[in-house]
mmCIF file of C-alpha atoms in Angstrom:
data_model
loop_
_atom_site.group_PDB
_atom_site.id
_atom_site.type_symbol
_atom_site.label_atom_id
_atom_site.label_comp_id
_atom_site.label_asym_id
_atom_site.label_seq_id
_atom_site.Cartn_x
_atom_site.Cartn_y
_atom_site.Cartn_z
ATOM 1 C CA MET A 187 14.860 -15.677 -18.362
ATOM 2 C CA ALA A 188 16.462 -16.197 -14.956
ATOM 3 C CA THR A 189 15.055 -13.497 -13.526
ATOM 4 C CA GLY A 190 11.493 -14.280 -14.698
ATOM 5 C CA PHE A 191 11.376 -17.939 -13.267
ATOM 6 C CA ALA A 192 12.924 -16.569 -9.911
ATOM 7 C CA PHE A 193 10.069 -13.860 -10.152
ATOM 8 C CA ASP A 194 7.135 -16.187 -11.064
ATOM 9 C CA LEU A 195 8.658 -18.912 -8.590
ATOM 10 C CA GLY A 196 8.442 -16.520 -5.712
ATOM 11 C CA ASN A 197 4.990 -15.382 -6.635
ATOM 12 C CA LEU A 198 3.840 -19.214 -6.561
ATOM 13 C CA ILE A 199 5.412 -19.604 -3.098
ATOM 14 C CA VAL A 200 3.916 -16.250 -1.770
ATOM 15 C CA GLY A 201 0.217 -17.730 -2.918
ATOM 16 C CA MET A 202 0.869 -20.887 -0.903
ATOM 17 C CA VAL A 203 1.716 -18.321 2.284
ATOM 18 C CA MET A 204 -0.932 -16.322 1.818
ATOM 19 C CA PRO A 205 -4.484 -16.637 2.915
ATOM 20 C CA PHE A 206 -6.175 -19.126 0.352
ATOM 21 C CA PHE A 207 -9.410 -17.234 -0.043
ATOM 22 C CA ALA A 208 -7.355 -14.002 -0.321
ATOM 23 C CA MET A 209 -5.504 -15.349 -3.633
ATOM 24 C CA VAL A 210 -9.018 -16.556 -4.650
ATOM 25 C CA GLY A 211 -10.425 -13.130 -4.545
ATOM 26 C CA SER A 212 -7.455 -11.788 -6.331
ATOM 27 C CA PHE A 213 -7.734 -14.245 -8.972
ATOM 28 C CA VAL A 214 -11.881 -13.272 -9.465
ATOM 29 C CA GLY A 215 -11.213 -9.551 -9.196
ATOM 30 C CA LEU A 216 -8.678 -10.159 -12.102
ATOM 31 C CA VAL A 217 -11.269 -12.393 -14.080
ATOM 32 C CA ILE A 218 -14.144 -9.322 -13.339
ATOM 33 C CA THR A 219 -11.916 -6.865 -15.186
ATOM 34 C CA VAL A 220 -10.910 -9.098 -18.102
ATOM 35 C CA ILE A 221 -14.625 -9.380 -18.395
ATOM 36 C CA MET A 222 -15.345 -5.490 -17.627
ATOM 37 C CA ASN A 223 -12.771 -4.178 -20.249
ATOM 38 C CA PRO A 224 -14.103 -5.322 -23.335
ATOM 39 C CA VAL A 225 -17.744 -4.173 -21.987
ATOM 40 C CA LEU A 226 -16.565 -0.916 -21.181
ATOM 41 C CA TYR A 227 -14.554 -0.353 -24.221
ATOM 42 C CA HIS A 228 -17.547 -1.234 -26.464
ATOM 43 C CA TYR A 229 -19.866 1.505 -24.417
ATOM 44 C CA ARG A 230 -16.964 3.986 -24.594
ATOM 45 C CA LEU A 231 -16.229 4.299 -21.170
ATOM 46 C CA LEU A 232 -12.486 3.482 -22.456
ATOM 47 C CA TYR A 233 -12.696 5.475 -25.152
ATOM 48 C CA THR A 234 -8.266 6.244 -25.017
ATOM 49 C CA TRP A 235 -7.498 2.700 -25.174
ATOM 50 C CA LYS A 236 -6.119 1.531 -28.823
ATOM 51 C CA PRO A 237 -5.005 -1.917 -30.590
ATOM 52 C CA GLY A 238 -1.714 -2.525 -29.881
ATOM 53 C CA GLN A 239 -0.868 -0.619 -26.850
ATOM 54 C CA SER A 240 1.301 -2.091 -24.041
ATOM 55 C CA THR A 241 0.657 -3.168 -20.718
ATOM 56 C CA VAL A 242 1.822 0.542 -19.244
ATOM 57 C CA GLU A 243 0.008 2.175 -21.542
ATOM 58 C CA THR A 244 -3.316 0.362 -21.200
ATOM 59 C CA LEU A 245 -2.848 0.418 -17.736
ATOM 60 C CA PHE A 246 -2.645 4.392 -17.680
ATOM 61 C CA ASN A 247 -5.160 5.235 -20.426
ATOM 62 C CA ASN A 248 -8.033 2.886 -18.351
ATOM 63 C CA ASN A 249 -7.113 4.464 -15.006
ATOM 64 C CA VAL A 250 -7.768 7.830 -16.703
ATOM 65 C CA ASP A 251 -10.897 7.081 -18.397
ATOM 66 C CA PHE A 252 -12.780 4.569 -15.695
ATOM 67 C CA TYR A 253 -10.785 3.198 -12.881
ATOM 68 C CA PHE A 254 -9.153 6.103 -11.169
ATOM 69 C CA SER A 255 -12.565 7.286 -9.924
ATOM 70 C CA PHE A 256 -13.911 3.562 -9.692
ATOM 71 C CA CYS A 257 -11.191 2.176 -7.649
ATOM 72 C CA ILE A 258 -11.334 5.599 -5.347
ATOM 73 C CA GLY A 259 -15.219 4.641 -4.527
ATOM 74 C CA LEU A 260 -13.965 0.887 -3.848
ATOM 75 C CA SER A 261 -11.325 2.110 -1.404
ATOM 76 C CA LEU A 262 -13.822 4.448 0.005
ATOM 77 C CA ALA A 263 -16.406 1.238 0.351
ATOM 78 C CA VAL A 264 -13.411 -0.931 2.000
ATOM 79 C CA ALA A 265 -12.701 2.119 4.633
ATOM 80 C CA ILE A 266 -16.495 2.263 5.206
ATOM 81 C CA ILE A 267 -16.522 -1.480 6.235
ATOM 82 C CA GLY A 268 -13.429 -0.927 8.015
ATOM 83 C CA ILE A 269 -14.663 1.813 10.503
ATOM 84 C CA ALA A 270 -18.205 0.057 10.866
ATOM 85 C CA SER A 271 -16.634 -3.166 11.491
ATOM 86 C CA VAL A 272 -14.303 -1.479 14.551
ATOM 87 C CA ILE A 273 -17.559 0.396 15.741
ATOM 88 C CA ARG A 274 -20.011 -2.505 15.923
ATOM 89 C CA SER A 275 -16.945 -4.602 17.579
ATOM 90 C CA ARG A 276 -16.728 -2.305 20.492
ATOM 91 C CA SER A 277 -20.559 -1.710 20.761
ATOM 92 C CA ARG A 278 -20.666 -5.733 21.111
ATOM 93 C CA ARG A 279 -17.441 -6.041 23.325
ATOM 94 C CA PRO A 280 -18.597 -8.297 26.261
ATOM 95 C CA GLU A 281 -17.102 -7.757 29.834
ATOM 96 C CA MET A 282 -13.903 -9.347 30.687
ATOM 97 C CA THR A 283 -13.970 -11.385 33.596
ATOM 98 C CA PRO A 284 -10.882 -11.104 36.637
ATOM 99 C CA GLY A 285 -8.952 -13.828 34.723
ATOM 100 C CA GLN A 286 -9.359 -12.211 31.309
ATOM 101 C CA LYS A 287 -8.511 -8.551 32.573
ATOM 102 C CA LYS A 288 -5.271 -10.050 33.975
ATOM 103 C CA GLU A 289 -4.306 -11.809 31.140
ATOM 104 C CA ALA A 290 -4.761 -8.806 28.910
ATOM 105 C CA GLU A 291 -2.433 -6.613 31.408
ATOM 106 C CA ILE A 292 0.575 -5.001 29.428
ATOM 107 C CA PRO A 293 3.557 -7.410 30.664
ATOM 108 C CA ALA A 294 5.888 -5.640 32.336
ATOM 109 C CA SER A 295 9.493 -6.615 30.782
ATOM 110 C CA ARG A 296 7.672 -5.830 27.411
ATOM 111 C CA GLY A 297 9.719 -2.272 27.568
ATOM 112 C CA ASP A 298 6.489 0.276 27.014
ATOM 113 C CA ILE A 299 7.438 3.542 27.414
ATOM 114 C CA PRO A 300 5.003 6.219 29.814
ATOM 115 C CA ASN A 301 2.057 7.547 27.804
ATOM 116 C CA TRP A 302 3.001 10.698 28.644
ATOM 117 C CA LEU A 303 6.415 10.716 27.130
ATOM 118 C CA PHE A 304 5.382 9.141 23.776
ATOM 119 C CA LEU A 305 2.435 11.761 23.402
ATOM 120 C CA SER A 306 5.146 14.674 24.011
ATOM 121 C CA CYS A 307 7.098 13.139 21.339
ATOM 122 C CA TYR A 308 4.281 12.715 19.004
ATOM 123 C CA PHE A 309 3.102 16.535 19.054
ATOM 124 C CA VAL A 310 6.710 17.910 19.055
ATOM 125 C CA THR A 311 7.559 15.648 15.683
ATOM 126 C CA THR A 312 3.739 16.904 14.234
ATOM 127 C CA ILE A 313 4.228 20.719 14.967
ATOM 128 C CA THR A 314 7.336 20.433 13.390
ATOM 129 C CA TYR A 315 6.101 19.224 10.665
ATOM 130 C CA ILE A 316 3.611 21.945 10.405
ATOM 131 C CA LEU A 317 6.080 24.463 10.878
ATOM 132 C CA VAL A 318 8.258 23.536 8.301
ATOM 133 C CA SER A 319 5.736 22.730 5.884
ATOM 134 C CA GLY A 320 4.404 26.095 6.462
ATOM 135 C CA TRP A 321 7.166 27.938 6.219
ATOM 136 C CA LEU A 322 8.155 26.182 2.953
ATOM 137 C CA ILE A 323 4.554 27.368 1.261
ATOM 138 C CA ASP A 324 4.558 30.577 2.831
ATOM 139 C CA TRP A 325 2.131 29.911 5.616
ATOM 140 C CA HIS A 326 -0.848 29.392 3.452
ATOM 141 C CA LYS A 327 -4.143 29.605 5.157
ATOM 142 C CA GLY A 328 -6.021 26.582 3.815
ATOM 143 C CA VAL A 329 -2.557 24.276 3.663
ATOM 144 C CA MET A 330 -2.251 25.030 7.390
ATOM 145 C CA ILE A 331 -5.648 24.060 8.218
ATOM 146 C CA VAL A 332 -5.114 20.638 6.252
ATOM 147 C CA LEU A 333 -1.929 20.110 8.154
ATOM 148 C CA LEU A 334 -3.373 20.571 11.248
ATOM 149 C CA PHE A 335 -6.415 17.907 10.863
ATOM 150 C CA PHE A 336 -3.707 15.371 9.453
ATOM 151 C CA GLY A 337 -1.390 15.827 12.253
ATOM 152 C CA PHE A 338 -4.095 16.125 15.481
ATOM 153 C CA LEU A 339 -7.111 14.319 14.011
ATOM 154 C CA TYR A 340 -6.662 12.431 10.813
ATOM 155 C CA THR A 341 -3.580 10.072 11.995
ATOM 156 C CA PRO A 342 -4.777 9.438 15.519
ATOM 157 C CA LEU A 343 -7.904 8.542 14.416
ATOM 158 C CA VAL A 344 -7.066 6.221 11.439
ATOM 159 C CA SER A 345 -4.204 4.643 13.181
ATOM 160 C CA TYR A 346 -6.545 3.562 15.885
ATOM 161 C CA VAL A 347 -9.072 2.071 13.709
ATOM 162 C CA THR A 348 -6.527 0.230 11.745
ATOM 163 C CA ALA A 349 -4.951 -1.031 15.147
ATOM 164 C CA ARG A 350 -8.269 -2.131 16.140
ATOM 165 C CA LEU A 351 -9.232 -3.860 12.411
ATOM 166 C CA GLU A 352 -6.009 -5.521 12.487
ATOM 167 C CA GLY A 353 -6.818 -7.820 14.910
ATOM 168 C CA LEU A 354 -10.270 -8.274 13.835
ATOM 169 C CA ALA A 355 -9.853 -8.869 10.141
ATOM 170 C CA GLY A 356 -5.814 -8.339 9.403
ATOM 171 C CA GLN A 357 -6.722 -4.912 7.425
ATOM 172 C CA VAL A 358 -5.450 -1.566 6.694
ATOM 173 C CA VAL A 359 -7.952 1.390 6.913
ATOM 174 C CA GLU A 360 -7.000 4.326 4.517
ATOM 175 C CA VAL A 361 -9.435 6.958 3.127
ATOM 176 C CA PRO A 362 -8.601 6.530 -0.391
ATOM 177 C CA TYR A 363 -7.102 9.977 -1.624
ATOM 178 C CA ILE A 364 -7.845 12.391 1.203
ATOM 179 C CA ARG A 365 -4.190 13.999 0.898
ATOM 180 C CA GLU A 366 -5.013 14.952 -2.813
ATOM 181 C CA MET A 367 -8.567 16.009 -2.175
ATOM 182 C CA SER A 368 -7.536 17.849 0.882
ATOM 183 C CA LEU A 369 -4.841 19.682 -0.732
ATOM 184 C CA ILE A 370 -7.028 20.798 -3.888
ATOM 185 C CA LEU A 371 -9.873 21.881 -1.859
ATOM 186 C CA SER A 372 -7.598 24.253 0.334
ATOM 187 C CA GLY A 373 -7.103 26.617 -2.678
ATOM 188 C CA TYR A 374 -3.420 26.403 -3.063
ATOM 189 C CA THR A 375 -2.156 26.998 -6.287
ATOM 190 C CA GLY A 376 1.178 25.655 -7.911
ATOM 191 C CA LEU A 377 3.271 22.182 -7.474
ATOM 192 C CA ALA A 378 5.092 22.970 -4.410
ATOM 193 C CA VAL A 379 2.320 21.877 -1.996
ATOM 194 C CA TRP A 380 3.050 18.248 -3.179
ATOM 195 C CA PHE A 381 6.524 18.141 -2.237
ATOM 196 C CA ILE A 382 6.065 19.307 1.487
ATOM 197 C CA PRO A 383 6.603 16.789 4.632
ATOM 198 C CA THR A 384 3.155 16.411 5.523
ATOM 199 C CA PRO A 385 2.180 15.031 8.786
ATOM 200 C CA MET A 386 0.032 12.178 7.940
ATOM 201 C CA ALA A 387 0.659 8.497 8.640
ATOM 202 C CA ASN A 388 -1.194 5.418 9.829
ATOM 203 C CA TYR A 389 0.601 4.287 12.755
ATOM 204 C CA GLY A 390 -1.881 1.175 13.294
ATOM 205 C CA ALA A 391 -0.220 -0.900 10.566
ATOM 206 C CA GLN A 392 2.735 -1.265 12.856
ATOM 207 C CA THR A 393 0.268 -3.094 15.322
ATOM 208 C CA VAL A 394 1.097 -6.669 14.043
ATOM 209 C CA PHE A 395 5.133 -5.981 14.341
ATOM 210 C CA TYR A 396 4.600 -5.000 17.866
ATOM 211 C CA LYS A 397 2.686 -7.878 18.719
ATOM 212 C CA THR A 398 4.884 -10.083 17.001
ATOM 213 C CA ALA A 399 8.072 -8.887 18.805
ATOM 214 C CA GLU A 400 5.709 -9.249 22.352
ATOM 215 C CA LEU A 401 5.205 -12.935 21.459
ATOM 216 C CA THR A 402 8.714 -13.689 20.537
ATOM 217 C CA GLY A 403 9.688 -11.701 23.825
ATOM 218 C CA THR A 404 11.391 -9.395 21.982
ATOM 219 C CA SER A 405 11.824 -6.220 24.242
ATOM 220 C CA PHE A 406 10.743 -2.765 22.755
ATOM 221 C CA HIS A 407 13.950 -1.224 23.626
ATOM 222 C CA SER A 408 15.552 -3.426 21.449
ATOM 223 C CA ILE A 409 13.806 -2.436 18.510
ATOM 224 C CA TRP A 410 14.160 0.966 19.310
ATOM 225 C CA LYS A 411 17.916 0.737 19.794
ATOM 226 C CA VAL A 412 18.734 -1.367 16.709
ATOM 227 C CA ASP A 413 16.510 1.331 14.806
ATOM 228 C CA ILE A 414 18.635 4.619 16.606
ATOM 229 C CA LEU A 415 21.893 2.308 15.190
ATOM 230 C CA LEU A 416 20.782 1.865 11.827
ATOM 231 C CA PHE A 417 19.004 5.181 10.984
ATOM 232 C CA PRO A 418 22.340 6.946 10.206
ATOM 233 C CA ILE A 419 24.027 4.526 8.667
ATOM 234 C CA ILE A 420 20.740 3.915 6.298
ATOM 235 C CA LEU A 421 20.658 7.941 5.457
ATOM 236 C CA ILE A 422 24.210 7.961 4.665
ATOM 237 C CA ALA A 423 24.354 4.844 2.797
ATOM 238 C CA THR A 424 21.036 5.853 0.491
ATOM 239 C CA ILE A 425 22.531 9.305 -0.373
ATOM 240 C CA GLY A 426 25.687 7.701 -1.019
ATOM 241 C CA PHE A 427 24.106 4.809 -3.385
ATOM 242 C CA SER A 428 21.829 7.193 -4.909
ATOM 243 C CA SER A 429 24.373 9.156 -5.997
ATOM 244 C CA PHE A 430 26.393 6.513 -7.489
ATOM 245 C CA ILE A 431 23.625 4.936 -9.454
ATOM 246 C CA PHE A 432 22.722 8.246 -10.892
ATOM 247 C CA SER A 433 26.538 8.926 -12.000
ATOM 248 C CA LEU A 434 26.179 5.084 -13.888
ATOM 249 C CA ALA A 435 23.865 6.289 -16.494
ATOM 250 C CA GLU A 436 20.907 8.605 -17.175
ATOM 251 C CA ILE A 437 17.634 7.645 -15.633
ATOM 252 C CA PRO A 438 15.788 6.385 -17.377
ATOM 253 C CA SER A 439 17.577 4.904 -20.048
ATOM 254 C CA ALA A 440 18.380 1.293 -21.815
ATOM 255 C CA ALA A 441 20.828 0.827 -18.721
ATOM 256 C CA TYR A 442 17.955 -0.148 -16.402
ATOM 257 C CA PRO A 443 15.312 -1.754 -18.400
ATOM 258 C CA TYR A 444 12.591 -1.974 -15.294
ATOM 259 C CA THR A 445 12.628 1.834 -15.306
ATOM 260 C CA MET A 446 12.468 2.156 -19.214
ATOM 261 C CA GLU A 447 9.174 0.118 -18.901
ATOM 262 C CA ILE A 448 7.925 1.824 -15.732
ATOM 263 C CA TRP A 449 8.947 5.777 -15.489
ATOM 264 C CA GLU A 450 6.581 6.818 -17.888
ATOM 265 C CA PHE A 451 3.821 5.208 -16.001
ATOM 266 C CA ASN A 452 4.516 6.310 -12.806
ATOM 267 C CA ALA A 453 5.349 10.131 -13.785
ATOM 268 C CA LYS A 454 2.024 10.287 -15.665
ATOM 269 C CA ASN A 455 0.428 9.143 -13.004
ATOM 270 C CA SER A 456 2.282 11.540 -10.607
ATOM 271 C CA ALA A 457 1.468 14.260 -12.862
ATOM 272 C CA LEU A 458 -2.084 13.503 -12.991
ATOM 273 C CA ILE A 459 -2.246 14.391 -9.770
ATOM 274 C CA TYR A 460 0.184 17.302 -9.810
ATOM 275 C CA SER A 461 -1.649 18.916 -12.338
ATOM 276 C CA SER A 462 -4.841 19.254 -10.062
ATOM 277 C CA THR A 463 -3.078 22.614 -8.056
ATOM 278 C CA LEU A 464 -2.235 24.381 -11.276
ATOM 279 C CA GLY A 465 -5.332 26.919 -11.274
ATOM 280 C CA TYR A 466 -6.499 25.838 -14.498
ATOM 281 C CA TYR A 467 -8.375 22.403 -16.479
ATOM 282 C CA SER A 468 -6.139 19.135 -16.141
ATOM 283 C CA PRO A 469 -5.984 15.754 -16.906
ATOM 284 C CA PHE A 470 -7.136 15.356 -13.071
ATOM 285 C CA SER A 471 -10.232 17.010 -13.878
ATOM 286 C CA GLU A 472 -11.176 14.301 -16.709
ATOM 287 C CA ALA A 473 -10.124 11.592 -14.530
ATOM 288 C CA LEU A 474 -12.063 12.225 -11.493
ATOM 289 C CA ARG A 475 -15.766 11.746 -11.967
ATOM 290 C CA LEU A 476 -18.372 11.664 -8.814
ATOM 291 C CA THR A 477 -20.595 9.217 -10.823
ATOM 292 C CA TYR A 478 -17.733 6.635 -11.034
ATOM 293 C CA ILE A 479 -16.667 7.022 -7.828
ATOM 294 C CA ALA A 480 -20.269 6.524 -6.647
ATOM 295 C CA ILE A 481 -20.552 3.655 -8.637
ATOM 296 C CA GLY A 482 -17.655 2.049 -7.295
ATOM 297 C CA THR A 483 -18.443 2.680 -3.701
ATOM 298 C CA VAL A 484 -22.174 1.006 -3.867
ATOM 299 C CA ALA A 485 -20.358 -1.889 -5.832
ATOM 300 C CA GLY A 486 -17.960 -2.178 -3.053
ATOM 301 C CA LEU A 487 -20.450 -2.211 -0.220
ATOM 302 C CA VAL A 488 -23.212 -4.365 -2.545
ATOM 303 C CA GLY A 489 -20.399 -6.723 -2.766
ATOM 304 C CA PHE A 490 -19.233 -7.306 0.589
ATOM 305 C CA GLY A 491 -22.976 -7.462 1.506
ATOM 306 C CA VAL A 492 -23.148 -10.315 -0.702
ATOM 307 C CA CYS A 493 -20.002 -12.311 0.404
ATOM 308 C CA ALA A 494 -21.202 -11.777 4.208
ATOM 309 C CA PHE A 495 -24.643 -12.866 3.236
ATOM 310 C CA PHE A 496 -22.903 -16.516 2.070
ATOM 311 C CA SER A 497 -20.611 -16.194 4.600
ATOM 312 C CA ALA A 498 -17.781 -16.238 2.740
ATOM 313 C CA PRO A 499 -14.408 -15.161 4.114
ATOM 314 C CA THR A 500 -13.731 -11.562 4.600
ATOM 315 C CA THR A 501 -9.837 -12.316 3.039
ATOM 316 C CA PHE A 502 -12.028 -13.138 -0.211
ATOM 317 C CA PHE A 503 -14.017 -9.922 -0.619
ATOM 318 C CA TYR A 504 -10.241 -7.873 0.196
ATOM 319 C CA GLY A 505 -8.746 -10.330 -1.959
ATOM 320 C CA VAL A 506 -11.085 -8.991 -5.399
ATOM 321 C CA VAL A 507 -10.731 -5.494 -4.802
ATOM 322 C CA ARG A 508 -6.912 -6.157 -4.621
ATOM 323 C CA GLY A 509 -7.314 -7.858 -7.997
ATOM 324 C CA PHE A 510 -9.537 -5.467 -9.402
ATOM 325 C CA ASN A 511 -8.196 -3.681 -12.701
ATOM 326 C CA GLN A 512 -4.742 -1.929 -11.911
ATOM 327 C CA THR A 513 -3.064 -5.192 -10.350
ATOM 328 C CA ILE A 514 -0.694 -6.652 -13.416
ATOM 329 C CA PRO A 515 -1.933 -10.527 -14.050
ATOM 330 C CA HIS A 516 1.650 -10.983 -14.125
ATOM 331 C CA THR A 517 1.764 -10.977 -10.399
ATOM 332 C CA VAL A 518 -1.799 -12.458 -9.585
ATOM 333 C CA LEU A 519 -1.872 -15.628 -11.475
ATOM 334 C CA PRO A 520 1.330 -17.433 -10.214
ATOM 335 C CA GLN A 521 -0.067 -16.473 -6.934
ATOM 336 C CA PHE A 522 -3.138 -18.202 -7.846
ATOM 337 C CA ILE A 523 -1.512 -21.226 -9.159
ATOM 338 C CA GLY A 524 0.535 -21.222 -5.641
ATOM 339 C CA ALA A 525 -2.498 -21.132 -3.612
ATOM 340 C CA MET A 526 -4.016 -24.041 -5.367
ATOM 341 C CA LEU A 527 -1.368 -26.010 -5.235
ATOM 342 C CA GLY A 528 -1.055 -25.369 -1.637
ATOM 343 C CA GLN A 529 -4.542 -26.059 -0.745
ATOM 344 C CA PHE A 530 -5.207 -29.077 -2.825
ATOM 345 C CA VAL A 531 -1.800 -30.657 -3.607
ATOM 346 C CA PHE A 532 0.419 -30.122 -0.591
ATOM 347 C CA ARG A 533 -1.734 -29.455 2.494
ATOM 348 C CA LYS A 534 -3.058 -33.095 1.659
ATOM 349 C CA LYS A 535 0.669 -34.174 1.437
ATOM 350 C CA PHE A 536 1.886 -32.845 4.480
ATOM 351 C CA GLY A 537 -1.254 -32.561 6.518
ATOM 352 C CA GLU A 538 -1.480 -29.979 8.993
ATOM 353 C CA ASN A 539 2.550 -29.264 9.083
ATOM 354 C CA TRP A 540 2.245 -27.641 5.428
ATOM 355 C CA MET A 541 2.156 -24.513 6.958
ATOM 356 C CA ARG A 542 4.773 -25.116 8.848
ATOM 357 C CA TYR A 543 6.912 -26.179 6.210
ATOM 358 C CA ILE A 544 5.984 -23.718 3.591
ATOM 359 C CA ILE A 545 6.631 -20.576 6.077
ATOM 360 C CA VAL A 546 10.322 -22.260 6.259
ATOM 361 C CA VAL A 547 11.147 -22.677 2.715
ATOM 362 C CA SER A 548 9.329 -19.081 1.765
ATOM 363 C CA SER A 549 11.497 -17.467 4.249
ATOM 364 C CA GLY A 550 14.944 -19.215 2.792
ATOM 365 C CA TYR A 551 13.867 -18.725 -0.662
ATOM 366 C CA PHE A 552 13.474 -14.916 -0.436
ATOM 367 C CA VAL A 553 16.444 -14.443 1.711
ATOM 368 C CA GLY A 554 18.412 -16.789 -0.812
ATOM 369 C CA CYS A 555 17.085 -14.566 -3.743
ATOM 370 C CA GLY A 556 18.271 -11.144 -1.621
ATOM 371 C CA LEU A 557 21.768 -12.267 -1.298
ATOM 372 C CA ILE A 558 21.977 -13.500 -4.837
ATOM 373 C CA THR A 559 20.464 -10.036 -6.195
ATOM 374 C CA MET A 560 22.751 -8.063 -3.711
ATOM 375 C CA LEU A 561 25.587 -10.291 -5.174
ATOM 376 C CA CYS A 562 24.748 -9.657 -9.049
ATOM 377 C CA VAL A 563 23.953 -5.828 -8.317
ATOM 378 C CA GLY A 564 27.283 -5.238 -6.819
ATOM 379 C CA VAL A 565 28.987 -7.179 -9.819
ATOM 380 C CA VAL A 566 26.863 -4.915 -12.215
ATOM 381 C CA PHE A 567 27.665 -1.658 -10.171
ATOM 382 C CA LEU A 568 31.578 -2.640 -10.292
ATOM 383 C CA SER A 569 31.795 -3.588 -14.367
ATOM 384 C CA LYS A 570 29.480 -0.318 -15.458
ATOM 385 C CA SER A 571 31.759 2.101 -12.888
ATOM 386 C CA SER A 572 35.151 0.802 -14.284
ATOM 387 C CA SER A 573 33.678 1.977 -17.679
ATOM 388 C CA ALA A 574 31.455 5.316 -16.727
ATOM 389 C CA LEU A 575 33.384 7.216 -14.201
ATOM 390 C CA PRO A 576 36.681 8.915 -14.820
ATOM 391 C CA TYR A 577 38.863 6.912 -12.603
#
């Protein structure tokens, strides 16, 4: 009960901190899903669901029947909108005055490294990824082409677009399931391809972090020194704690209640993708429907157009996509309630200082929750180890 209360209270605070219209959009997306599901079930589009199924079973079955493909289409629409926004912003960018150019110059104290150095580092690490992956899958030609595409075309392009879009709309561009589709089209047969280190990333998402560091006067060199110091500690601690946790009890088992609920759901979703490269009919073939993908893409583009026509905030549209279907309502509802309380109750009471207050409150709350959680986890580990381990 205490954990559930802390979880709901945490989501209430998140709703107060996050953009108001994003939380409203998430709630609208949830409402649309609640209305759509009975309609889809009536027309036999959600044909796997049966009355009495749990939340996890319902999410997975609805995902296979309809939402897997439909949400790919929605994500594809978001990616198209993001890329188009970046292209439009560059074409409309006015010439900067001498004063603006001077203001936009990189501060000498920021700690940037020379372009040739980080490009060389990226080239070496990417080539290493590709060579290791090629060795693991016996230099399969199709997979090697996919790895080169991700390393030297997709990653630089999507990182640049995301970095631009973060400043325009605070959003990240991700082309949905591009890794999965690329590996399927590579012609590889087997499961090993899903576990190779793929040189695919979106470094543009770190733009906000480094901009925050610049605004707070934090040198990039300090950040990298901390990363170098922490990496071996985190690596060793992760291996040690993972081994210790697995030795306490079987996973999944009653000793880990959350895993008992979610393990099967995650395993089924993973198997849905992995089965696509086995060389015969698989659940993935059943879940992937081009018609539903096209419907989702058109619905996303039309929805964005309607929001733009009525001058609705961009965050509202992205919130609707976030709240659509596969977001569990236990999270969306308290966040929406928190957003309403913050906007219409506390903002009126505290005025413009409200956002300053809630940021401090949220930071203190989540730090406190983290400390208490670690303390409780430590106590549980000690109690379990005394009975589970030989010594």
